[in-house]
C-alpha positions as a LaTeX table, in Angstrom:
\begin{tabular}{lrrr}
\hline
Residue & $x$ (\AA) & $y$ (\AA) & $z$ (\AA) \\
\hline
Met1 & 12.94 & 33.73 & 43.94 \\
Ala2 & 14.43 & 35.80 & 41.14 \\
Arg3 & 12.08 & 37.35 & 38.70 \\
Ala4 & 13.64 & 35.56 & 35.69 \\
Asp5 & 13.11 & 32.19 & 37.46 \\
Ala6 & 9.49 & 33.14 & 38.16 \\
Asn7 & 9.14 & 33.96 & 34.43 \\
Asn8 & 10.73 & 30.71 & 33.34 \\
Ile9 & 8.64 & 28.75 & 35.70 \\
Thr10 & 5.47 & 30.51 & 34.37 \\
Lys11 & 6.43 & 29.86 & 30.89 \\
Met12 & 7.18 & 26.21 & 31.64 \\
Ile13 & 3.80 & 25.60 & 33.23 \\
Leu14 & 2.00 & 27.42 & 30.48 \\
Thr15 & 3.82 & 25.25 & 27.93 \\
Val16 & 2.98 & 22.06 & 29.80 \\
Val17 & $-0.69$ & 23.00 & 29.89 \\
Ala18 & $-0.78$ & 24.03 & 26.39 \\
Ala19 & 0.79 & 20.98 & 25.07 \\
Ala20 & $-1.72$ & 18.71 & 27.06 \\
Gly21 & $-4.80$ & 21.03 & 26.41 \\
Val22 & $-6.35$ & 20.39 & 29.77 \\
Ile23 & $-4.30$ & 18.83 & 32.50 \\
Ser24 & $-5.05$ & 17.56 & 35.87 \\
Leu25 & $-3.43$ & 19.41 & 38.77 \\
Ala26 & $-2.07$ & 16.19 & 40.10 \\
Leu27 & $-0.39$ & 15.46 & 36.80 \\
Leu28 & 1.10 & 19.00 & 36.40 \\
Ala29 & 3.15 & 18.87 & 39.57 \\
Pro30 & 5.28 & 15.82 & 38.67 \\
Asn31 & 5.99 & 16.98 & 35.09 \\
Ala32 & 6.92 & 20.40 & 36.35 \\
Val33 & 9.07 & 19.07 & 39.21 \\
Gln34 & 11.34 & 17.20 & 36.71 \\
Leu35 & 11.90 & 20.55 & 34.75 \\
Leu36 & 12.73 & 22.32 & 37.93 \\
Lys37 & 16.05 & 20.43 & 38.16 \\
Phe38 & 17.48 & 22.71 & 35.56 \\
Phe39 & 17.33 & 25.77 & 37.75 \\
Lys40 & 20.31 & 26.77 & 39.84 \\
Lys41 & 18.56 & 27.23 & 43.24 \\
Lys42 & 16.87 & 24.56 & 45.21 \\
Tyr43 & 13.17 & 25.09 & 45.93 \\
Asp44 & 10.45 & 22.99 & 47.41 \\
Pro45 & 9.17 & 22.03 & 43.93 \\
Leu46 & 5.54 & 20.95 & 44.71 \\
Tyr47 & 4.91 & 24.07 & 46.94 \\
Tyr48 & 6.37 & 26.42 & 44.48 \\
Ile49 & 4.53 & 24.84 & 41.44 \\
Gln50 & 1.18 & 24.97 & 43.41 \\
Lys51 & 1.83 & 28.64 & 44.48 \\
Arg52 & 2.76 & 29.68 & 40.95 \\
Thr53 & $-0.25$ & 27.87 & 39.46 \\
Arg54 & $-2.60$ & 29.57 & 41.90 \\
Thr55 & $-1.07$ & 32.99 & 41.01 \\
Met56 & $-1.48$ & 32.26 & 37.20 \\
Ile57 & $-5.11$ & 31.36 & 37.90 \\
Glu58 & $-5.70$ & 34.58 & 39.76 \\
Cys59 & $-4.03$ & 36.52 & 36.84 \\
Gly60 & $-6.29$ & 34.85 & 34.30 \\
Leu61 & $-3.56$ & 32.87 & 32.57 \\
Leu62 & $-5.04$ & 29.58 & 33.51 \\
Glu63 & $-8.57$ & 28.54 & 34.55 \\
Lys64 & $-9.43$ & 25.86 & 36.91 \\
His65 & $-12.34$ & 23.27 & 36.36 \\
Gly66 & $-12.60$ & 21.03 & 39.32 \\
Asn67 & $-9.31$ & 19.15 & 39.49 \\
Thr68 & $-8.15$ & 20.19 & 36.04 \\
Ile69 & $-6.67$ & 23.41 & 34.72 \\
Ala70 & $-6.73$ & 24.74 & 31.18 \\
Leu71 & $-4.95$ & 27.59 & 29.26 \\
Thr72 & $-7.10$ & 30.81 & 28.85 \\
Glu73 & $-6.88$ & 33.04 & 25.78 \\
Lys74 & $-4.87$ & 35.49 & 27.88 \\
Gly75 & $-2.57$ & 32.67 & 28.76 \\
Arg76 & $-2.15$ & 31.69 & 25.08 \\
Arg77 & $-1.29$ & 35.31 & 24.19 \\
Tyr78 & 1.23 & 35.58 & 27.12 \\
Leu79 & 2.94 & 32.32 & 25.91 \\
Ala80 & 2.99 & 33.43 & 22.32 \\
Lys81 & 4.34 & 36.85 & 23.33 \\
Thr82 & 7.16 & 35.22 & 25.43 \\
Lys83 & 8.18 & 32.97 & 22.51 \\
Ala84 & 8.15 & 35.96 & 20.08 \\
Lys85 & 10.48 & 37.77 & 22.57 \\
Glu86 & 12.78 & 34.79 & 22.79 \\
Ser87 & 13.02 & 34.44 & 18.96 \\
Ala88 & 13.67 & 38.19 & 18.66 \\
Gly89 & 16.87 & 37.73 & 20.83 \\
Lys90 & 18.30 & 35.21 & 18.33 \\
Lys91 & 20.69 & 36.45 & 15.72 \\
Gln92 & 18.86 & 37.28 & 12.59 \\
Lys93 & 20.00 & 38.51 & 9.22 \\
Trp94 & 18.76 & 42.03 & 8.48 \\
Asp95 & 16.66 & 42.46 & 5.36 \\
Gly96 & 17.54 & 46.16 & 5.05 \\
Lys97 & 14.06 & 47.30 & 6.33 \\
Trp98 & 13.24 & 48.99 & 9.46 \\
Arg99 & 10.14 & 48.19 & 11.64 \\
Ile100 & 8.61 & 51.29 & 13.31 \\
Val101 & 5.82 & 51.39 & 15.85 \\
Ile102 & 3.91 & 54.60 & 16.37 \\
Phe103 & 1.24 & 55.00 & 19.01 \\
Asp104 & $-1.08$ & 57.69 & 20.27 \\
Val105 & $-2.59$ & 56.69 & 23.59 \\
Trp106 & $-4.63$ & 59.13 & 25.62 \\
Glu107 & $-3.66$ & 60.17 & 29.17 \\
Lys108 & $-6.52$ & 58.31 & 30.75 \\
His109 & $-4.85$ & 55.03 & 29.47 \\
Arg110 & $-1.48$ & 55.92 & 30.89 \\
Gly111 & $-1.06$ & 52.54 & 32.52 \\
Lys112 & $-1.58$ & 50.69 & 29.33 \\
Arg113 & 0.71 & 53.24 & 27.50 \\
Asp114 & 3.46 & 52.73 & 30.06 \\
Met115 & 2.96 & 48.80 & 29.71 \\
Leu116 & 3.26 & 49.16 & 25.94 \\
Arg117 & 6.48 & 51.20 & 26.30 \\
Lys118 & 7.90 & 48.57 & 28.72 \\
Glu119 & 7.06 & 45.62 & 26.46 \\
Ile120 & 8.46 & 47.05 & 23.27 \\
Lys121 & 11.64 & 48.31 & 25.04 \\
Glu122 & 12.11 & 44.72 & 26.61 \\
Phe123 & 11.64 & 43.42 & 23.08 \\
Gly124 & 14.66 & 45.42 & 21.96 \\
Phe125 & 13.09 & 48.47 & 20.14 \\
Ala126 & 14.96 & 51.81 & 20.37 \\
Gln127 & 13.13 & 54.97 & 20.88 \\
Leu128 & 13.31 & 57.19 & 17.78 \\
Gln129 & 10.85 & 60.07 & 19.09 \\
Gln130 & 8.48 & 60.24 & 22.04 \\
Ser131 & 5.94 & 57.74 & 20.77 \\
Val132 & 7.90 & 56.28 & 17.94 \\
Trp133 & 9.97 & 53.16 & 18.28 \\
Ile134 & 12.29 & 51.31 & 15.85 \\
Tyr135 & 13.48 & 47.92 & 15.28 \\
Pro136 & 15.44 & 46.16 & 12.44 \\
Phe137 & 13.96 & 42.79 & 12.29 \\
Ala138 & 10.39 & 41.29 & 11.63 \\
Cys139 & 8.14 & 41.56 & 14.62 \\
Gly140 & 4.76 & 41.96 & 13.19 \\
Asp141 & 3.34 & 38.97 & 15.17 \\
Phe142 & 4.64 & 40.37 & 18.44 \\
Ile143 & 3.02 & 43.82 & 17.72 \\
Glu144 & $-0.27$ & 42.21 & 16.81 \\
Leu145 & $-0.17$ & 40.07 & 20.11 \\
Leu146 & 0.68 & 43.33 & 21.93 \\
Lys147 & $-2.23$ & 45.22 & 20.37 \\
Ala148 & $-4.65$ & 42.34 & 21.20 \\
Asp149 & $-3.37$ & 41.98 & 24.74 \\
Leu150 & $-3.54$ & 45.78 & 25.55 \\
Arg151 & $-6.79$ & 46.23 & 23.45 \\
Phe152 & $-5.43$ & 49.17 & 21.64 \\
Gly153 & $-6.39$ & 48.32 & 18.14 \\
Lys154 & $-6.03$ & 51.38 & 15.85 \\
Asn155 & $-3.94$ & 53.33 & 18.50 \\
Ile156 & $-0.86$ & 51.46 & 17.49 \\
Arg157 & 0.52 & 51.52 & 13.90 \\
Tyr158 & 3.21 & 49.26 & 12.66 \\
Leu159 & 5.30 & 50.30 & 9.58 \\
Val160 & 7.88 & 48.61 & 7.54 \\
Val161 & 10.25 & 51.19 & 6.14 \\
Glu162 & 12.72 & 50.56 & 3.25 \\
His163 & 14.69 & 53.73 & 3.61 \\
Leu164 & 15.45 & 55.91 & 6.69 \\
Asp165 & 17.76 & 58.92 & 6.39 \\
Asn166 & 20.59 & 59.34 & 8.90 \\
Asp167 & 20.22 & 55.77 & 10.20 \\
Ile168 & 24.04 & 55.19 & 10.99 \\
Arg169 & 23.61 & 55.55 & 14.70 \\
Leu170 & 20.72 & 53.02 & 14.61 \\
Arg171 & 22.68 & 50.48 & 12.45 \\
Lys172 & 25.51 & 50.67 & 14.94 \\
Arg173 & 23.21 & 50.24 & 17.83 \\
Phe174 & 21.48 & 47.08 & 16.46 \\
Gly175 & 24.81 & 45.82 & 14.78 \\
Val176 & 23.34 & 45.65 & 11.25 \\
\hline
\end{tabular}
């Protein structure tokens, strides 16, 4: 299964569970199977949904209580972060301000630092300097979710800048 399909299925399952609050495992499969018809490849829907749900429980996105599953706080943050990334991809009108993320993470937290870089790069940020990243559109909610998810707190700073000298290359890169 392609990674993009797996991410879409994960998002779909989390959305179904979030909308229902708590859902029976027996009810999840039929609802999710109907949505799988939109994917290009053919899968054994019941097997795949059960497998993906087990993986999400192991990762802490969902929790199982008897025959029901519920969204965890980690699952809520994952879903919110995914939705924030999707909305960032939509064409927005630039307000003339730059969003800058600065971070200072110790070497002993290298894994989290690498995850932070990966997430902001996937979101669309451009690297300005080693630990300085820039983006032209509002993304404060995404950064707050990222800070909470990675438990960085004060190690990540989010700035909104009205003037940045020599920003012609950045304007061209972001099409603003």
